[in-house]
Structure formats: C-alpha cells, structure tokens
PDB file of C-alpha atoms in Angstrom:
ATOM      1  CA  MET I  14      -2.747 -68.049  35.067  1.00 92.00           C
ATOM      2  CA  LEU I  15      -2.067 -71.141  32.927  1.00 91.00           C
ATOM      3  CA  PRO I  16      -4.629 -73.354  34.715  1.00 91.00           C
ATOM      4  CA  LEU I  17      -7.317 -70.748  33.960  1.00 92.00           C
ATOM      5  CA  LEU I  18      -6.389 -70.730  30.267  1.00 92.00           C
ATOM      6  CA  GLY I  19      -7.357 -74.375  30.071  1.00 91.00           C
ATOM      7  CA  ALA I  20     -10.234 -74.634  32.526  1.00 91.00           C
ATOM      8  CA  ASP I  21     -12.249 -71.419  32.876  1.00 93.00           C
ATOM      9  CA  ASP I  22     -15.135 -71.398  30.376  1.00 94.00           C
ATOM     10  CA  GLU I  23     -14.950 -67.626  29.746  1.00 94.00           C
ATOM     11  CA  VAL I  24     -11.215 -67.773  29.183  1.00 96.00           C
ATOM     12  CA  VAL I  25     -11.347 -70.843  26.942  1.00 95.00           C
ATOM     13  CA  ALA I  26     -14.139 -69.277  24.858  1.00 93.00           C
ATOM     14  CA  PHE I  27     -11.881 -66.355  23.989  1.00 95.00           C
ATOM     15  CA  PHE I  28      -8.433 -67.925  23.843  1.00 96.00           C
ATOM     16  CA  ALA I  29      -9.316 -71.190  22.074  1.00 94.00           C
ATOM     17  CA  GLY I  30     -12.230 -69.769  20.091  1.00 91.00           C
ATOM     18  CA  VAL I  31     -10.947 -66.331  19.062  1.00 93.00           C
ATOM     19  CA  ALA I  32      -7.192 -66.090  19.736  1.00 94.00           C
ATOM     20  CA  ASP I  33      -6.455 -69.662  18.554  1.00 94.00           C
ATOM     21  CA  LEU I  34      -4.543 -70.566  21.725  1.00 96.00           C
ATOM     22  CA  ASP I  35      -5.878 -73.816  23.175  1.00 96.00           C
ATOM     23  CA  ALA I  36      -4.466 -74.763  26.583  1.00 95.00           C
ATOM     24  CA  THR I  37      -7.214 -77.221  27.541  1.00 93.00           C
ATOM     25  CA  ASN I  38      -5.149 -80.443  27.338  1.00 87.00           C
ATOM     26  CA  PRO I  39      -1.452 -79.563  27.729  1.00 78.00           C
ATOM     27  CA  ALA I  40      -0.481 -83.149  28.579  1.00 74.00           C
ATOM     28  CA  ASP I  41      -1.590 -84.164  25.070  1.00 79.00           C
ATOM     29  CA  TYR I  42       0.680 -81.684  23.298  1.00 78.00           C
ATOM     30  CA  LEU I  43       3.959 -82.915  21.889  1.00 80.00           C
ATOM     31  CA  LEU I  44       6.415 -81.031  19.727  1.00 85.00           C
ATOM     32  CA  GLU I  45       7.414 -82.585  16.435  1.00 81.00           C
ATOM     33  CA  ASP I  46      10.308 -85.018  16.774  1.00 81.00           C
ATOM     34  CA  GLY I  47      13.638 -83.249  16.734  1.00 88.00           C
ATOM     35  CA  VAL I  48      12.301 -79.731  17.364  1.00 93.00           C
ATOM     36  CA  ARG I  49      14.345 -78.261  20.205  1.00 93.00           C
ATOM     37  CA  HIS I  50      15.996 -75.165  21.572  1.00 94.00           C
ATOM     38  CA  ALA I  51      19.383 -74.539  19.940  1.00 93.00           C
ATOM     39  CA  SER I  52      21.147 -74.393  23.320  1.00 92.00           C
ATOM     40  CA  GLY I  53      19.515 -77.549  24.618  1.00 91.00           C
ATOM     41  CA  ALA I  54      17.297 -75.563  27.013  1.00 93.00           C
ATOM     42  CA  ARG I  55      13.923 -77.087  27.695  1.00 93.00           C
ATOM     43  CA  LEU I  56      11.025 -76.328  25.315  1.00 94.00           C
ATOM     44  CA  GLU I  57       7.767 -76.981  27.157  1.00 93.00           C
ATOM     45  CA  GLN I  58       4.663 -76.866  24.996  1.00 94.00           C
ATOM     46  CA  PHE I  59       1.698 -75.573  27.012  1.00 95.00           C
ATOM     47  CA  ALA I  60      -0.827 -74.745  24.292  1.00 95.00           C
ATOM     48  CA  ARG I  61      -1.473 -75.178  20.606  1.00 94.00           C
ATOM     49  CA  ALA I  62      -3.219 -73.458  17.744  1.00 94.00           C
ATOM     50  CA  GLY I  63      -5.928 -75.177  15.730  1.00 89.00           C
ATOM     51  CA  SER I  64      -3.342 -75.878  13.030  1.00 89.00           C
ATOM     52  CA  GLY I  65      -1.231 -77.824  15.530  1.00 90.00           C
ATOM     53  CA  ASP I  66       1.339 -75.031  15.908  1.00 93.00           C
ATOM     54  CA  ALA I  67       2.871 -74.911  19.397  1.00 94.00           C
ATOM     55  CA  PHE I  68       3.139 -72.297  22.137  1.00 96.00           C
ATOM     56  CA  CYS I  69       6.167 -73.199  24.275  1.00 96.00           C
ATOM     57  CA  PHE I  70       7.949 -71.937  27.347  1.00 96.00           C
ATOM     58  CA  VAL I  71      11.747 -71.764  27.061  1.00 96.00           C
ATOM     59  CA  GLY I  72      13.936 -73.014  29.895  1.00 94.00           C
ATOM     60  CA  GLU I  73      13.082 -73.859  33.479  1.00 95.00           C
ATOM     61  CA  GLY I  74      10.767 -71.988  35.777  1.00 95.00           C
ATOM     62  CA  GLY I  75       7.189 -70.810  35.755  1.00 95.00           C
ATOM     63  CA  GLU I  76       4.978 -68.525  33.737  1.00 96.00           C
ATOM     64  CA  GLU I  77       7.651 -65.809  33.611  1.00 96.00           C
ATOM     65  CA  ARG I  78       9.670 -67.786  31.029  1.00 96.00           C
ATOM     66  CA  PRO I  79       9.940 -66.556  27.426  1.00 96.00           C
ATOM     67  CA  VAL I  80       7.253 -67.908  25.100  1.00 97.00           C
ATOM     68  CA  VAL I  81       8.058 -69.060  21.562  1.00 96.00           C
ATOM     69  CA  TYR I  82       5.656 -70.047  18.810  1.00 95.00           C
ATOM     70  CA  VAL I  83       6.681 -73.049  16.690  1.00 95.00           C
ATOM     71  CA  SER I  84       4.722 -73.580  13.484  1.00 92.00           C
ATOM     72  CA  LEU I  85       4.340 -76.819  11.592  1.00 90.00           C
ATOM     73  CA  ASP I  86       5.523 -74.860   8.534  1.00 89.00           C
ATOM     74  CA  GLY I  87       9.064 -74.773   9.936  1.00 91.00           C
ATOM     75  CA  GLU I  88       8.943 -71.308  11.489  1.00 92.00           C
ATOM     76  CA  ALA I  89       9.535 -70.235  15.074  1.00 93.00           C
ATOM     77  CA  GLY I  90       9.792 -66.998  16.970  1.00 92.00           C
ATOM     78  CA  LEU I  91       9.683 -65.304  20.334  1.00 94.00           C
ATOM     79  CA  LEU I  92       6.233 -63.913  21.205  1.00 94.00           C
ATOM     80  CA  ALA I  93       6.430 -62.757  24.787  1.00 96.00           C
ATOM     81  CA  LEU I  94       8.552 -62.499  27.907  1.00 96.00           C
ATOM     82  CA  GLY I  95       6.216 -64.555  30.044  1.00 96.00           C
ATOM     83  CA  LEU I  96       2.653 -65.783  29.946  1.00 97.00           C
ATOM     84  CA  PRO I  97       1.097 -62.510  31.198  1.00 96.00           C
ATOM     85  CA  GLU I  98       2.618 -60.656  28.230  1.00 96.00           C
ATOM     86  CA  LEU I  99       1.341 -63.325  25.808  1.00 97.00           C
ATOM     87  CA  VAL I 100      -2.123 -63.094  27.378  1.00 97.00           C
ATOM     88  CA  ARG I 101      -2.182 -59.309  26.846  1.00 96.00           C
ATOM     89  CA  LEU I 102      -1.037 -59.725  23.232  1.00 96.00           C
ATOM     90  CA  CYS I 103      -3.826 -62.222  22.544  1.00 96.00           C
ATOM     91  CA  LEU I 104      -6.479 -60.189  24.364  1.00 97.00           C
ATOM     92  CA  VAL I 105      -5.646 -56.996  22.491  1.00 95.00           C
ATOM     93  CA  ALA I 106      -4.623 -58.360  19.064  1.00 94.00           C
ATOM     94  CA  PRO I 107      -5.738 -61.981  18.584  1.00 94.00           C
ATOM     95  CA  TRP I 108      -4.800 -61.471  14.913  1.00 91.00           C
ATOM     96  CA  TRP I 109      -1.110 -60.946  15.842  1.00 91.00           C
ATOM     97  CA  ARG I 110       0.049 -63.641  13.374  1.00 87.00           C
ATOM     98  CA  ASP I 111      -1.174 -61.515  10.484  1.00 84.00           C
ATOM     99  CA  ALA I 112      -0.143 -58.102  11.818  1.00 80.00           C
ATOM    100  CA  LEU I 113       3.559 -57.499  11.239  1.00 70.00           C
ATOM    101  CA  GLY I 114       4.508 -56.193   7.831  1.00 73.00           C
ATOM    102  CA  ARG I 115       0.976 -55.187   6.846  1.00 76.00           C
ATOM    103  CA  THR I 116       0.003 -51.759   5.649  1.00 76.00           C
ATOM    104  CA  ALA I 117      -2.716 -49.977   7.578  1.00 77.00           C
ATOM    105  CA  GLY I 118      -5.294 -50.947   4.950  1.00 82.00           C
ATOM    106  CA  GLU I 119      -4.228 -54.599   4.941  1.00 84.00           C
ATOM    107  CA  LEU I 120      -4.317 -54.819   8.728  1.00 83.00           C
ATOM    108  CA  LYS I 121      -7.755 -53.217   8.806  1.00 86.00           C
ATOM    109  CA  ARG I 122      -9.031 -55.968   6.481  1.00 88.00           C
ATOM    110  CA  VAL I 123      -7.521 -58.622   8.788  1.00 86.00           C
ATOM    111  CA  VAL I 124      -9.179 -57.027  11.823  1.00 89.00           C
ATOM    112  CA  ASP I 125     -12.510 -56.702   9.979  1.00 90.00           C
ATOM    113  CA  GLU I 126     -12.404 -60.428   9.100  1.00 88.00           C
ATOM    114  CA  TYR I 127     -11.752 -61.318  12.740  1.00 85.00           C
ATOM    115  CA  ARG I 128     -14.649 -59.154  13.835  1.00 88.00           C
ATOM    116  CA  GLU I 129     -16.936 -60.735  11.208  1.00 91.00           C
ATOM    117  CA  ASP I 130     -16.038 -64.201  12.467  1.00 87.00           C
ATOM    118  CA  ALA I 131     -16.454 -63.148  16.104  1.00 86.00           C
ATOM    119  CA  PRO I 132     -18.979 -60.297  16.251  1.00 89.00           C
ATOM    120  CA  ASP I 133     -18.990 -60.545  20.048  1.00 91.00           C
ATOM    121  CA  LEU I 134     -15.184 -60.326  20.230  1.00 92.00           C
ATOM    122  CA  ASP I 135     -15.163 -57.346  22.608  1.00 93.00           C
ATOM    123  CA  ARG I 136     -17.579 -59.013  25.026  1.00 95.00           C
ATOM    124  CA  LEU I 137     -15.642 -62.311  24.920  1.00 94.00           C
ATOM    125  CA  ARG I 138     -12.340 -60.460  25.431  1.00 96.00           C
ATOM    126  CA  ASP I 139     -13.661 -58.470  28.385  1.00 97.00           C
ATOM    127  CA  ARG I 140     -15.124 -61.537  30.095  1.00 96.00           C
ATOM    128  CA  ALA I 141     -11.908 -63.514  29.585  1.00 97.00           C
ATOM    129  CA  ALA I 142      -9.806 -60.648  30.913  1.00 97.00           C
ATOM    130  CA  GLN I 143     -11.993 -60.309  34.001  1.00 97.00           C
ATOM    131  CA  ALA I 144     -11.847 -64.063  34.646  1.00 96.00           C
ATOM    132  CA  LEU I 145      -8.040 -63.743  34.581  1.00 96.00           C
ATOM    133  CA  GLY I 146      -8.157 -60.830  37.023  1.00 96.00           C
ATOM    134  CA  ILE I 147      -7.282 -58.246  34.368  1.00 97.00           C
ATOM    135  CA  ASP I 148      -9.202 -54.983  34.076  1.00 97.00           C
ATOM    136  CA  PRO I 149     -10.125 -54.679  30.365  1.00 96.00           C
ATOM    137  CA  ALA I 150      -9.908 -50.877  30.635  1.00 95.00           C
ATOM    138  CA  GLY I 151      -6.260 -51.231  31.680  1.00 96.00           C
ATOM    139  CA  LEU I 152      -5.184 -53.262  28.649  1.00 96.00           C
ATOM    140  CA  PRO I 153      -2.596 -51.609  26.399  1.00 94.00           C
ATOM    141  CA  SER I 154      -3.505 -50.404  22.922  1.00 91.00           C
ATOM    142  CA  GLU I 155      -3.151 -52.592  19.862  1.00 88.00           C
ATOM    143  CA  ALA I 156      -0.332 -50.372  18.586  1.00 86.00           C
ATOM    144  CA  THR I 157       1.539 -50.810  21.874  1.00 91.00           C
ATOM    145  CA  VAL I 158       1.352 -54.614  21.976  1.00 90.00           C
ATOM    146  CA  LEU I 159       2.183 -55.022  18.287  1.00 87.00           C
ATOM    147  CA  ALA I 160       5.110 -52.598  18.541  1.00 87.00           C
ATOM    148  CA  GLY I 161       6.318 -54.612  21.534  1.00 89.00           C
ATOM    149  CA  LEU I 162       6.028 -57.830  19.515  1.00 89.00           C
ATOM    150  CA  ALA I 163       7.999 -56.316  16.645  1.00 86.00           C
ATOM    151  CA  GLU I 164      10.712 -55.053  18.999  1.00 89.00           C
ATOM    152  CA  LEU I 165      10.914 -58.372  20.833  1.00 90.00           C
ATOM    153  CA  SER I 166      11.028 -60.376  17.597  1.00 86.00           C
ATOM    154  CA  GLY I 167      14.135 -58.564  16.427  1.00 84.00           C
ATOM    155  CA  GLY I 168      15.897 -58.233  19.758  1.00 86.00           C
ATOM    156  CA  PRO I 169      18.622 -60.116  21.604  1.00 90.00           C
ATOM    157  CA  VAL I 170      16.206 -62.309  23.596  1.00 91.00           C
ATOM    158  CA  ALA I 171      14.751 -63.586  20.318  1.00 89.00           C
ATOM    159  CA  GLU I 172      18.257 -64.559  19.203  1.00 88.00           C
ATOM    160  CA  ALA I 173      18.741 -66.436  22.482  1.00 90.00           C
ATOM    161  CA  CYS I 174      15.462 -68.324  21.923  1.00 92.00           C
ATOM    162  CA  LEU I 175      16.500 -69.944  18.649  1.00 92.00           C
ATOM    163  CA  VAL I 176      14.580 -73.126  17.801  1.00 95.00           C
ATOM    164  CA  VAL I 177      16.065 -75.801  15.547  1.00 94.00           C
ATOM    165  CA  GLY I 178      14.543 -78.707  13.660  1.00 91.00           C
ATOM    166  CA  TYR I 179      15.457 -82.372  13.574  1.00 84.00           C
ATOM    167  CA  GLU I 180      18.435 -81.753  11.244  1.00 85.00           C
ATOM    168  CA  GLY I 181      19.871 -79.181  13.670  1.00 87.00           C
ATOM    169  CA  GLU I 182      19.192 -76.196  11.405  1.00 91.00           C
ATOM    170  CA  ALA I 183      17.443 -73.108  12.722  1.00 92.00           C
ATOM    171  CA  LEU I 184      13.755 -72.892  11.864  1.00 92.00           C
ATOM    172  CA  ASP I 185      12.807 -69.905   9.728  1.00 91.00           C
ATOM    173  CA  PRO I 186      11.936 -66.742  11.665  1.00 90.00           C
ATOM    174  CA  LEU I 187       8.254 -66.330  12.398  1.00 86.00           C
ATOM    175  CA  PHE I 188       8.547 -62.687  11.303  1.00 79.00           C
ATOM    176  CA  ASP I 189      11.233 -61.691   8.842  1.00 64.00           C
ATOM    177  CA  ALA I 190      13.455 -58.664   9.364  1.00 50.00           C
ATOM    178  CA  ALA I 191      11.758 -56.693   6.582  1.00 47.00           C
ATOM    179  CA  GLN I 192       8.453 -56.964   8.413  1.00 49.00           C
ATOM    180  CA  ILE I 193       9.950 -55.823  11.685  1.00 43.00           C
ATOM    181  CA  ASP I 194      11.979 -52.939  10.276  1.00 38.00           C
ATOM    182  CA  GLN I 195       9.096 -51.164   8.531  1.00 39.00           C
ATOM    183  CA  PRO I 196       8.217 -47.715   9.854  1.00 35.00           C
ATOM    184  CA  SER I 197       5.571 -47.990  12.526  1.00 41.00           C
ATOM    185  CA  ASP I 198       3.123 -45.706  10.717  1.00 39.00           C
ATOM    186  CA  THR I 199       2.690 -48.317   7.970  1.00 34.00           C
ATOM    187  CA  GLN I 200       2.495 -51.311  10.277  1.00 37.00           C
ATOM    188  CA  TRP I 201      -0.413 -50.415  12.502  1.00 35.00           C
ATOM    189  CA  VAL I 202      -3.873 -49.112  11.874  1.00 34.00           C
ATOM    190  CA  PRO I 203      -4.110 -45.736  13.590  1.00 30.00           C
ATOM    191  CA  GLY I 204      -7.203 -45.293  15.658  1.00 31.00           C
ATOM    192  CA  LEU I 205      -8.229 -48.943  15.733  1.00 34.00           C
ATOM    193  CA  GLN I 206     -10.499 -49.588  18.639  1.00 38.00           C
ATOM    194  CA  SER I 207      -8.562 -50.126  21.819  1.00 37.00           C
ATOM    195  CA  PRO I 208     -10.013 -52.368  24.513  1.00 39.00           C
ATOM    196  CA  THR I 209     -12.359 -50.406  26.717  1.00 38.00           C
TER     197      THR I 209
END
C-alpha cells in the first residue's frame, strides 16, 4: 500500500492534498536529531505533513507496524496499528488532528472548513480508496474511526510507543487524557456524512 501512497496520482491527490499525508519522497524525510523511540526501537519516517510533522512506523517489519505521529511542536502519539488502519482514518476523517476533545458544534465547524477547502472531498476520497483497492461503501463511519483513535491513544500500545526528544524526555502526548476521556456524545458529530 505504501508505494501507492507516494506514486498513484489519485491517491496522492487525496492524501497529500486533503489528508496532509505526503508519502511521495520518503527517502528525503528525516526525523529531527535526537527524536527516537524510548525503548530504542526503530522509528522509520515514511510520510510527512505539510508542516514537516512526521508519520513513522515503530519497530521492524512491514506495513502492519504501529504508526506514530511526531510533531515539530514536541508532541507525539500513536495513530494506528498498521498502515491500513491509518489509511482508513485519513480517508474517513482527514481532519483527525482537530477532532478529539471537540464538542459536536466545534467538530462540525472543522469539518465544514475542510469541505470548503476541498469541495470535491468525497470524489477525491472515493477515487483514492478505489485506487488502493478499498470499496468506499465499506469504509467505517467517522464516529467509528475517531472512537478507535481515542481508544488507541489512551491504551497500552500507545504507552509502548513512547517517543522521546534529544534530551531523553518524553514528547508531550498528541492528545491529552482530558480529550480522550470525554463522553463520546460530545466528541463526535452525530449524523455526519459517512463515506458512501
């Protein structure tokens, strides 16, 4: 799947252009000096956001490895248990960075802004999904992927994927515990359009 994220035009149009995950030149991506996994496990950057933030695999292996996001602002957190899960998160909720901890009204404004910036978001998403061999009609709902992200962010795998900076201190969590522990009815926008 990773080669398609960086080479297929339909996929790049959505992931780099809408979801802010650019995997077109992975050999050019380097983590900031001193940023590493707390255990010494390998952190392999495979994509970046426009800001320079990093998407990294943890440990050895293939696309099934956990994926952490490392921001240039000194934050890091577990996003997915493998590239396919990250792909689904980005296809369904490319605004995931702004989702946790928001009220329904706040999240609706975030989603509306994304849709204003990318009025053809649904078409781009569907074409990218199809290019990756994913049936857009089979994608999970936004509530499902965001609830999964919240659960993953506060779980034991997230603790095992701790990222530290050059001074050896843990980077701040990407999502704080207060955001993750909110009741689900205030985190997600009920009835938001699911992929179809």
